[in-house]
Tab-separated table of C-alpha atoms in Angstrom:
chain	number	residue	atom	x	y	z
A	1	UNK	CA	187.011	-20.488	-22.628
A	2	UNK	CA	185.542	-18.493	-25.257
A	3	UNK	CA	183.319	-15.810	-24.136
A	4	UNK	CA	179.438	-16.353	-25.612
A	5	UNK	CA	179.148	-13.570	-27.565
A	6	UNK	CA	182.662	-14.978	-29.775
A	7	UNK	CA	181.872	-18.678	-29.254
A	8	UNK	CA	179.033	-18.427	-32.874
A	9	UNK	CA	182.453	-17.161	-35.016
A	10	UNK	CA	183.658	-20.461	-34.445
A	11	UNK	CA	183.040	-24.058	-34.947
A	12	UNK	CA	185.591	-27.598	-34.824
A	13	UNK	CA	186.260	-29.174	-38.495
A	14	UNK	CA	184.774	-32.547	-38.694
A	15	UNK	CA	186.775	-36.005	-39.698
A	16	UNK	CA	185.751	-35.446	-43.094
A	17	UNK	CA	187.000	-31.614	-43.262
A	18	UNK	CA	190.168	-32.625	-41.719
A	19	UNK	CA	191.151	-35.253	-44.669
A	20	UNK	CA	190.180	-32.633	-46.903
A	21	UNK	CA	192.452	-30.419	-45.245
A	22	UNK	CA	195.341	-32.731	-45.298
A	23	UNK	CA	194.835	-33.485	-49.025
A	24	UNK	CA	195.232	-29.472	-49.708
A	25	UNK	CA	198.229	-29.126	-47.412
A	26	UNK	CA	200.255	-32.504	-48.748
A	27	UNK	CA	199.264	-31.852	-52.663
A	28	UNK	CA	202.079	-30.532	-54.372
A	29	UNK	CA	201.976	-27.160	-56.146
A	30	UNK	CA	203.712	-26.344	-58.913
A	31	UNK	CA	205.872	-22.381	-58.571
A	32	UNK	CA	206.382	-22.148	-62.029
A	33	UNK	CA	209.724	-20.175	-63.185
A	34	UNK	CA	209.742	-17.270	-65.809
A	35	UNK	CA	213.083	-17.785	-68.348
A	36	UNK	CA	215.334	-20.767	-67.929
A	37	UNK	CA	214.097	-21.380	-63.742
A	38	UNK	CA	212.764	-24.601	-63.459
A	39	UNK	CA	209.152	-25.219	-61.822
A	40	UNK	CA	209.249	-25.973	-58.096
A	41	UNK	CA	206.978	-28.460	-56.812
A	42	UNK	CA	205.743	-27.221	-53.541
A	43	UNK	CA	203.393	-28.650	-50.925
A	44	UNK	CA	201.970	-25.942	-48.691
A	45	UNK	CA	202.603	-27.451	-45.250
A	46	UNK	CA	206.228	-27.440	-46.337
A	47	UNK	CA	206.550	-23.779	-47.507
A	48	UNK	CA	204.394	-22.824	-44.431
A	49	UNK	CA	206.763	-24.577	-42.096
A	50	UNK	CA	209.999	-23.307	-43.719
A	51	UNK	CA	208.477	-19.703	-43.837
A	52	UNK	CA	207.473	-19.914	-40.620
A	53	UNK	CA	210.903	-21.103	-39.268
A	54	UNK	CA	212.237	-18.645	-40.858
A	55	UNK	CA	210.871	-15.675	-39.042
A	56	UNK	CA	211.037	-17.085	-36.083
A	57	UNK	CA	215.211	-17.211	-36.551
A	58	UNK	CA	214.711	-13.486	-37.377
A	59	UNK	CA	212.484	-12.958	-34.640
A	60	UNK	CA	209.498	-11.880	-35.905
A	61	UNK	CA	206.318	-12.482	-33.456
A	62	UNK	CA	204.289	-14.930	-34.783
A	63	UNK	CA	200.492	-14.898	-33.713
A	64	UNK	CA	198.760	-18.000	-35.539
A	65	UNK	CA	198.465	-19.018	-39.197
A	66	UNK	CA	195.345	-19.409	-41.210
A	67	UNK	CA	193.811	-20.753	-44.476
A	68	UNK	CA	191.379	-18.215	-45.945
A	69	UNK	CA	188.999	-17.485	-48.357
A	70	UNK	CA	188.174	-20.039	-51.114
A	71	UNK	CA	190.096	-22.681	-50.512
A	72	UNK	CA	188.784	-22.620	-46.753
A	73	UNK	CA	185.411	-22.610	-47.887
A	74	UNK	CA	186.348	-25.438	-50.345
A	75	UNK	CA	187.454	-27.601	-47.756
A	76	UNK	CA	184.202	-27.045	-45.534
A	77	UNK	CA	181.863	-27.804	-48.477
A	78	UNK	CA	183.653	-29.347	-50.625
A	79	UNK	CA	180.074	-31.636	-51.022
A	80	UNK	CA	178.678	-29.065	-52.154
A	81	UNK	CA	181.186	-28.366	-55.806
A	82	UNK	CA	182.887	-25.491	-53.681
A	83	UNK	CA	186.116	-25.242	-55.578
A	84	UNK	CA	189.372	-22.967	-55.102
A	85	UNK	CA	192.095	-21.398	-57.069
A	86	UNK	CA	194.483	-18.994	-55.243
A	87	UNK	CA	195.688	-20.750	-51.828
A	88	UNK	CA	195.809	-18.117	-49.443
A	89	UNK	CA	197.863	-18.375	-46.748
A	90	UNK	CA	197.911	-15.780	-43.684
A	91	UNK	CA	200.560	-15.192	-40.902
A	92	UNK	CA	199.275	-13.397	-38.326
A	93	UNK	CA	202.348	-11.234	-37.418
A	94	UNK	CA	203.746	-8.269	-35.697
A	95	UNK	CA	205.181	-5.804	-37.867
A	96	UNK	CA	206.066	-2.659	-36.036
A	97	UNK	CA	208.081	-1.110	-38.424
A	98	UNK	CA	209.695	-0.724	-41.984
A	99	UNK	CA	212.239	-3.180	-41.032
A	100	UNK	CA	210.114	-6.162	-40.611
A	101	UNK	CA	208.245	-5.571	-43.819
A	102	UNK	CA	211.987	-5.653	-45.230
A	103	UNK	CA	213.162	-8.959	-42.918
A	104	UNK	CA	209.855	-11.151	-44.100
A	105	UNK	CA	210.097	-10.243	-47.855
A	106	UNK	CA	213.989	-11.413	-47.413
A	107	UNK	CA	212.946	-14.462	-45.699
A	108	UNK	CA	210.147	-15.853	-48.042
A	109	UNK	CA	212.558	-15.608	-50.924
A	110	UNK	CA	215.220	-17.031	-49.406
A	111	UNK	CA	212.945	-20.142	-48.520
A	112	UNK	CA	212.223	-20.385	-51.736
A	113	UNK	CA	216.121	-21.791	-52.372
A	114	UNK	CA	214.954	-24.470	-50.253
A	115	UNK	CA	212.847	-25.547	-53.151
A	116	UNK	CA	215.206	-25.819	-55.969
A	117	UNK	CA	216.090	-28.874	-57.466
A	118	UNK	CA	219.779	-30.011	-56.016
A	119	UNK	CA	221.773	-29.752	-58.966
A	120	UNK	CA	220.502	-26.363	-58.868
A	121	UNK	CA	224.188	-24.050	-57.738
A	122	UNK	CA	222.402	-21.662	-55.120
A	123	UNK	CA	225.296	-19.545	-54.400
A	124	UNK	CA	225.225	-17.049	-56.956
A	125	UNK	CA	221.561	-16.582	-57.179
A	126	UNK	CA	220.076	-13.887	-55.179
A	127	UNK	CA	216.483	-12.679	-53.578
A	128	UNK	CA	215.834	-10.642	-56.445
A	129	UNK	CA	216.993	-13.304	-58.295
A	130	UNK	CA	213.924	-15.487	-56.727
A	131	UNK	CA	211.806	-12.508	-56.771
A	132	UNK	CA	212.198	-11.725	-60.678
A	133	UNK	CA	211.550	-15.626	-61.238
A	134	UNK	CA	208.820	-17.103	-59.414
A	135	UNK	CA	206.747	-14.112	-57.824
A	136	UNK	CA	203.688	-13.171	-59.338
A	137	UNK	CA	203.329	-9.666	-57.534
A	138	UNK	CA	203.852	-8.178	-54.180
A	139	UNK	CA	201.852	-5.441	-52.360
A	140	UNK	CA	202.160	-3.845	-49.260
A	141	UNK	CA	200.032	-1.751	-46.956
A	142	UNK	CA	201.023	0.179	-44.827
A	143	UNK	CA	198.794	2.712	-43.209
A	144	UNK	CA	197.016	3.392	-39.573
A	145	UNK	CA	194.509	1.242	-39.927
A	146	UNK	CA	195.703	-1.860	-42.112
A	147	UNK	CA	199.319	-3.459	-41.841
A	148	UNK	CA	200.244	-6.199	-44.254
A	149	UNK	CA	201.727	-7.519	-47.121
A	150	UNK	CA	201.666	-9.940	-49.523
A	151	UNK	CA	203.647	-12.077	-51.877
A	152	UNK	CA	202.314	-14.402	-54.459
A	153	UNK	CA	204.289	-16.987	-56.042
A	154	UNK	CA	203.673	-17.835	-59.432
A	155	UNK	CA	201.432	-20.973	-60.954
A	156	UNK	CA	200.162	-20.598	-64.692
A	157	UNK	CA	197.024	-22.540	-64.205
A	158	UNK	CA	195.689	-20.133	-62.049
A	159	UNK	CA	195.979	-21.882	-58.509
A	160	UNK	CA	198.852	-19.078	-56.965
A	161	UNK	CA	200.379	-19.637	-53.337
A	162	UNK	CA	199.772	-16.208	-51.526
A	163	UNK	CA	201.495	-16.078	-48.134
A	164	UNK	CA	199.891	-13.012	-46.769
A	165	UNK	CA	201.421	-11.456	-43.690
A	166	UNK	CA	199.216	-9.452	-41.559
A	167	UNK	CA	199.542	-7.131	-38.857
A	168	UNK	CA	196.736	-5.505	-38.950
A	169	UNK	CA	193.725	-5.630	-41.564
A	170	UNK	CA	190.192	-4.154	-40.666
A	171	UNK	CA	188.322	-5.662	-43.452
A	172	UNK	CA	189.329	-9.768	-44.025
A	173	UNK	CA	186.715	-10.536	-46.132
A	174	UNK	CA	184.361	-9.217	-49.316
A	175	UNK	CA	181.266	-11.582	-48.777
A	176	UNK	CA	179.818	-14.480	-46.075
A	177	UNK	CA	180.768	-17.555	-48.258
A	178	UNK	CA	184.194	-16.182	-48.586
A	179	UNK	CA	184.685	-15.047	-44.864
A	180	UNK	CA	186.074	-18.368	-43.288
A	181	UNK	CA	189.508	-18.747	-42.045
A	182	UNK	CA	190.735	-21.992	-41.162
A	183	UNK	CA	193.660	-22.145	-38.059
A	184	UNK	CA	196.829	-24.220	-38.969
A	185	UNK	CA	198.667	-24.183	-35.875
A	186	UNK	CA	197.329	-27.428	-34.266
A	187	UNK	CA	197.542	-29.198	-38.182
A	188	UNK	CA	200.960	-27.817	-38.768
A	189	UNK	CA	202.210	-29.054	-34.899
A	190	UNK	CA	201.176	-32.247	-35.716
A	191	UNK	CA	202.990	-33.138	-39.158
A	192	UNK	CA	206.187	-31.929	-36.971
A	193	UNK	CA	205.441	-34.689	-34.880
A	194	UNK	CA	206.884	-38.149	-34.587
A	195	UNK	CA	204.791	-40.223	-36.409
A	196	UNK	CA	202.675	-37.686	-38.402
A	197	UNK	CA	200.030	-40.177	-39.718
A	198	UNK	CA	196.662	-38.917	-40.371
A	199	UNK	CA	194.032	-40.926	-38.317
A	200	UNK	CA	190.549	-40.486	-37.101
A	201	UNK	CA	191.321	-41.044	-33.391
A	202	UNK	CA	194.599	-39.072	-33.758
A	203	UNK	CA	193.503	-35.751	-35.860
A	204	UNK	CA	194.370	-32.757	-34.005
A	205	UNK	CA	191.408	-30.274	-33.020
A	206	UNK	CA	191.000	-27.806	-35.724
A	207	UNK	CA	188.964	-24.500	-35.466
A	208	UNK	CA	187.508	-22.386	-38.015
A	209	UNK	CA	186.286	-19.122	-38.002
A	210	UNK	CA	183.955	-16.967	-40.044
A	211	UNK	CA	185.024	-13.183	-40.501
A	212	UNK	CA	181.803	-12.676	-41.404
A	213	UNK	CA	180.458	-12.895	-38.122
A	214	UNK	CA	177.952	-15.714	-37.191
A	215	UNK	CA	179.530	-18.769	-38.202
A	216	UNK	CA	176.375	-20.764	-38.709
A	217	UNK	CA	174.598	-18.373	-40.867
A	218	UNK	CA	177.669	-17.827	-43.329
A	219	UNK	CA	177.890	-21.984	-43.211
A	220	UNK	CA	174.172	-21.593	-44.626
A	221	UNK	CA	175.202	-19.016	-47.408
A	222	UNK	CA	177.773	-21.102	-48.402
A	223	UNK	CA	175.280	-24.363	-48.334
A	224	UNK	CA	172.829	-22.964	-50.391
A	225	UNK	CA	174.260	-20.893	-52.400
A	226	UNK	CA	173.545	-17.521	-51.356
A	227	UNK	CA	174.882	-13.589	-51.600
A	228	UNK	CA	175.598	-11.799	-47.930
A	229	UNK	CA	177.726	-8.801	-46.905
A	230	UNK	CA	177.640	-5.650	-44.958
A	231	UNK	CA	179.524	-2.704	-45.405
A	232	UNK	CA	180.679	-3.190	-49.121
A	233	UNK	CA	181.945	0.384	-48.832
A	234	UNK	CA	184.703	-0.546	-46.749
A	235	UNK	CA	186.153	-3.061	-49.275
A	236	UNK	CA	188.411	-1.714	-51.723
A	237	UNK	CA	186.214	-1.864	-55.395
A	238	UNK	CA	182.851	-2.183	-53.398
A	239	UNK	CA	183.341	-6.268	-53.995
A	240	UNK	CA	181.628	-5.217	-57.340
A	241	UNK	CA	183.727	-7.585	-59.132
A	242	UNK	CA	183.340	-10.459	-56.771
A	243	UNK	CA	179.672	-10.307	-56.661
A	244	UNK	CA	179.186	-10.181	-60.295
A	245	UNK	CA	181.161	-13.488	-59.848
A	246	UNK	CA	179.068	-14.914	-57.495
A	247	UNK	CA	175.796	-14.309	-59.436
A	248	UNK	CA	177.071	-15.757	-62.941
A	249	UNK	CA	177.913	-18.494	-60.666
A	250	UNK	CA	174.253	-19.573	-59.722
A	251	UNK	CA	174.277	-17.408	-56.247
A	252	UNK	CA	171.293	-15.800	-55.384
A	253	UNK	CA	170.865	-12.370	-53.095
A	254	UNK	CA	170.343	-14.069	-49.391
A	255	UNK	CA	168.320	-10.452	-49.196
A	256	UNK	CA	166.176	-9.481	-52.186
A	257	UNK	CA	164.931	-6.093	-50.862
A	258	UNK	CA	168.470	-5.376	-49.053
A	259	UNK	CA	170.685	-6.524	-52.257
A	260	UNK	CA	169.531	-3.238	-54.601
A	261	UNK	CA	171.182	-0.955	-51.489
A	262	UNK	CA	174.161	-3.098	-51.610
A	263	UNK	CA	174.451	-2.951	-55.229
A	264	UNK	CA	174.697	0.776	-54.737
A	265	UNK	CA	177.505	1.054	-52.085
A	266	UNK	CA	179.116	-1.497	-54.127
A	267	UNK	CA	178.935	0.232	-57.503
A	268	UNK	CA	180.140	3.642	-55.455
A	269	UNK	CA	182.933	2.129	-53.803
A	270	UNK	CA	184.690	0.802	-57.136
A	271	UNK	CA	184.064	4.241	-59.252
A	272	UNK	CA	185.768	6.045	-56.311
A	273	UNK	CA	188.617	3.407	-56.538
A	274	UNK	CA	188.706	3.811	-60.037
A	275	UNK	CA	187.630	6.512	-61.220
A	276	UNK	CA	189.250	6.464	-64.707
A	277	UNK	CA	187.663	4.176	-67.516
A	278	UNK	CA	191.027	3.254	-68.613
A	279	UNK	CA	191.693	2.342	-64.630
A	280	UNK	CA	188.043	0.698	-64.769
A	281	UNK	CA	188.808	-1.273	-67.986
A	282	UNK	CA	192.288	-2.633	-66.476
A	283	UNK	CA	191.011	-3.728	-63.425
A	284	UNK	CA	187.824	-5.877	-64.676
A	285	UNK	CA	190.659	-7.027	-67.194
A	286	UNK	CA	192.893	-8.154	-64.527
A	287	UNK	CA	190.129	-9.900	-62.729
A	288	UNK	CA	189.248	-11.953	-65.696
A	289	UNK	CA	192.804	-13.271	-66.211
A	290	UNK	CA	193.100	-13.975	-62.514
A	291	UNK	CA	189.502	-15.548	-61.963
A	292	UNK	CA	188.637	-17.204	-65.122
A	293	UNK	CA	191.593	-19.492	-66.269
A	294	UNK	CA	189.990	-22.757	-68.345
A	295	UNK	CA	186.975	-21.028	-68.065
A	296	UNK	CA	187.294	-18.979	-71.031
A	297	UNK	CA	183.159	-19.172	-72.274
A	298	UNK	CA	182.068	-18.048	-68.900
A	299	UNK	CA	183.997	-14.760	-69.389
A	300	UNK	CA	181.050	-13.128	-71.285
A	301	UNK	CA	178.419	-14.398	-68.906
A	302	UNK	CA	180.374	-12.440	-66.446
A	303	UNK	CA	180.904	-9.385	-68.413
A	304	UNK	CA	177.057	-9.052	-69.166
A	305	UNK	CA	176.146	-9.768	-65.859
A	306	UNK	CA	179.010	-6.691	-64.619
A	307	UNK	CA	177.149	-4.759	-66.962
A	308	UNK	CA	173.890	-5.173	-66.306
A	309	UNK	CA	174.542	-4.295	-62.113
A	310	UNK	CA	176.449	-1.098	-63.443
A	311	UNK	CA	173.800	-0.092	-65.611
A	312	UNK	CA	171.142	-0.694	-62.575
A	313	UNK	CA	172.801	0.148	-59.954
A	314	UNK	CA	175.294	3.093	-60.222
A	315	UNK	CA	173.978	6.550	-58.964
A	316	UNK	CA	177.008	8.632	-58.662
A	317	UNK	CA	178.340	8.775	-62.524
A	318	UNK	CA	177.261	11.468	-64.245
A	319	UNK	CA	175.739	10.628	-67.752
A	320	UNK	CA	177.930	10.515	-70.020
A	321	UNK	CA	180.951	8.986	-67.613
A	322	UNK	CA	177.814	6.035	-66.879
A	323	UNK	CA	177.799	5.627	-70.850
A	324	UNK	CA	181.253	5.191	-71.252
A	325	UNK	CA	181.625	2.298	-68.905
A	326	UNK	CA	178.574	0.823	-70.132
A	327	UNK	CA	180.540	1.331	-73.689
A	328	UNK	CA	183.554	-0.111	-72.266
A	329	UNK	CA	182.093	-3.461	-70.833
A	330	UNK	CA	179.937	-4.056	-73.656
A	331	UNK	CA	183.112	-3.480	-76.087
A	332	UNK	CA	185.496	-5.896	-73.786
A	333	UNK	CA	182.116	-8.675	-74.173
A	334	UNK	CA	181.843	-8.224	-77.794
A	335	UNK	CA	185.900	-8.596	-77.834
A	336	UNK	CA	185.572	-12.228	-75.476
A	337	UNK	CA	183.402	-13.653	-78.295
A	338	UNK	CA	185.552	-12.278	-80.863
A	339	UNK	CA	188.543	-14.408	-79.322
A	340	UNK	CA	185.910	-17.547	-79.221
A	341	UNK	CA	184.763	-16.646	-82.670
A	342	UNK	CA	181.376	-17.009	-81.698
A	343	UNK	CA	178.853	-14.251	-83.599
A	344	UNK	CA	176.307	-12.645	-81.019
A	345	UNK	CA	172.756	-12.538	-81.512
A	346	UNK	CA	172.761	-9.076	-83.216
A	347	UNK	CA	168.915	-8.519	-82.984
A	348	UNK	CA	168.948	-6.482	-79.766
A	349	UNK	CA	172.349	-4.105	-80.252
A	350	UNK	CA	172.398	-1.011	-81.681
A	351	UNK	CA	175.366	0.723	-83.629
A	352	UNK	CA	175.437	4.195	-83.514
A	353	UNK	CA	178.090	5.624	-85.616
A	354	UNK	CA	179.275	8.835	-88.040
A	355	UNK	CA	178.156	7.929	-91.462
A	356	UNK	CA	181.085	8.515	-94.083
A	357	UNK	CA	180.487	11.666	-96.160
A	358	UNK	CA	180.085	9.900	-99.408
A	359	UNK	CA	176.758	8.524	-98.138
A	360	UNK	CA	175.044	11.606	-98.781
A	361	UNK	CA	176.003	11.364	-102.665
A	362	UNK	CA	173.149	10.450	-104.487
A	363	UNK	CA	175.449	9.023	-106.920
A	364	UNK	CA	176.747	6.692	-104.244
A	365	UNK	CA	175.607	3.082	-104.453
A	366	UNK	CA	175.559	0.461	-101.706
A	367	UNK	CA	177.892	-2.588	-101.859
A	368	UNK	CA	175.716	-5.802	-102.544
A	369	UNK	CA	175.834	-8.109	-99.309
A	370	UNK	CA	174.898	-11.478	-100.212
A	371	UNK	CA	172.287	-12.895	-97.540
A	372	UNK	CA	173.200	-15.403	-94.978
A	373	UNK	CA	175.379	-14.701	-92.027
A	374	UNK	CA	175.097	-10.934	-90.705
A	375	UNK	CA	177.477	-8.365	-91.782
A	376	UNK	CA	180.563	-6.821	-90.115
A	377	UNK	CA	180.582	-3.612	-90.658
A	378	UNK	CA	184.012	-1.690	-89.943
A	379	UNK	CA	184.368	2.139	-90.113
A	380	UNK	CA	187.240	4.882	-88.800
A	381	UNK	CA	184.701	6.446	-86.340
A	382	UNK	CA	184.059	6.160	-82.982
A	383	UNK	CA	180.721	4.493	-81.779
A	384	UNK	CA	178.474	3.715	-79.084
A	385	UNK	CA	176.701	0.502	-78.561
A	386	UNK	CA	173.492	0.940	-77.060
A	387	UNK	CA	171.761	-2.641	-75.719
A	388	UNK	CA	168.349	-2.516	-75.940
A	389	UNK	CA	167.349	-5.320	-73.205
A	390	UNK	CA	170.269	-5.029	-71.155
A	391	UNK	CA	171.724	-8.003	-72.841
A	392	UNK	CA	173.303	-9.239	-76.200
């Protein structure tokens, strides 16, 4: 029996959830290959169950396995256009030392053999073989409070398999909506079984659980489309990036008054992470490629809408380190609609640059620009874009 004050973290999938399940775990994937490797069509339940029988041959404890994040929210409200990329996958394992780290990085790329098409020869081709051709990146933590690691395979579309293998991790989600955590075990026990067909009287028992806390109340974020969280100091980057993603995405704070603290801690938390505007500028570049596949226009929505909670929110840049992110965004927006070749609204944005010396010649005279479409003007110095309304 659960004890009371656990039982509201929880809550049974319905029929409905459960075919929605199944369709996620049973649709192939494709692991696409860099070079010459061909793409592997995967389906998660089968990478899950050869990963899993893996370890357990090397004898590596274990605990349960769990859908998380988006695609766990997709598959509770899926009614409700919830939609997914990444599928993250957890194993909840025991990794005492260096060694395991080492034995369940082995063992995921070996599986991956398994996938291969058969004319494929396998005997010459190694782990880093497997590693170099079909993983996206790997990451591992090691430290006295978090334990994990994580390998994610390669998809160029955006939708990456990341097995995540987790000892310990104080902090398993950024916001409510993305706080759930579907358990496999009972799903995965029954494909293994004999006759493995998905019914309504024979679907297993499947529990979810929100992170977040309160199961119910995270449900109604998710529902109705609305921005919770506590503690955005403890996640790495505040969760700045992620909630600028959230709000260009129609959700609205679930907190009004509280939100404008958050914003704060959030805005902190990432300039202490990255405290470099060249560190700044790759990260929010990495999170577009990662986050906004085929959905290329909504890139300078996003940007803006970064830019605008920076500009609000941040109380622990000085001046002119404030300005030069604001600089940085602004240039990386103007740079998105350059790619589009769409021409901003120019009426609110301000160019400050160094005029060339020759300006100051009286005898110098102004090329003609014909009227029509506004001019481009290019020159060798640096210059700062200030935006009047907060927007282009």
């Amino acid at each position: 029996m659960m004890t009371e004050d656990l039982d509201h973290r929880f809550s049974c999938l319905t029929w409905e959830q459960i075919k929605i399940l199944d369709q996620v775990l049973t649709e192939a994937i494709p692991i696409h290959g860099r070079g010459n490797f061909p793409t592997l069509e995967v389906k998660p339940k089968d990478i899950i169950h050869v990963v899993k029988e893996q370890l357990t041959k090397k004898q590596i404890t274990i605990r349960d396995i769990r859908l998380n994040g988006s695609t766990a929210s997709h598959i509770l409200a899926k009614q409700n256009g919830t939609s997914y990329k990444d599928l993250d996958i957890i194993f909840g394992v025991e990794l005492p030392s260096e060694q395991e780290f080492q034995v369940v990085k082995e063992a995921v790329l070996n599986c991956l053999l398994d996938f291969l098409p058969k004319c494929v020869n396998k005997e010459k081709i190694t782990a880093q073989t497997m590693k170099d051709a079909y993983v996206q990146k790997m990451v591992k933590v090691s430290t006295d409070h978090d334990r994990w690691s994580l390998i994610s395979l390669s998809n160029n579309r955006g939708k990456n398999v990341e097995l995540k293998f987790v000892n310990s991790l104080r902090r398993q989600f950024e916001f409510s909506v993305d706080s759930f955590q579907i358990i496999l075990d009972s799903m995965l026990t029954f494909y293994g079984g004999a006759d493995g067909k998905l019914s309504e009287d024979s679907s297993p028992s499947i529990v979810a659980e929100s992170m977040y806390g309160d199961f119910k109340e995270a449900m109604d974020h998710l529902k109705y489309k609305l921005i919770a969280t506590r503690n955005p100091e403890e996640i790495r980057g505040g969760g700045l990036l992620k909630y600028s993603n959230l709000l260009v995405r129609d959700f609205k704070p679930a907190d009004e008054a509280e939100i404008k603290s958050l914003e704060r801690y959030m805005c902190s938390r990432f300039f202490i992470d990255f405290p470099d505007v060249a560190e700044q500028q790759r990260k929010i570049e990495s999170y577009l490629r990662n986050h906004f596949i085929g959905e290329e226009k909504s890139k300078y929505d996003y940007l803006m809408t970064l830019r605008g909670v920076v500009n609000e929110s941040t109380v622990c840049l000085m001046g002119q380190e404030r300005r030069q992110t604001l600089n940085m965004i602004t240039i990386l927006a103007l740079k998105v609609l350059g790619e589009q070749n769409i021409i901003p609204n120019a009426a609110n944005v301000t160019c400050y640059y160094q005029p060339a010396p020759y300006i100051s010649d009286r005898n110098f005279s102004n090329y003609y620009i014909a009227h029509g479409q506004p001019p481009i003007l290019y020159q060798p110095f640096s210059f700062h874009i200030h935006m009047q309304s907060g927007m282009v």
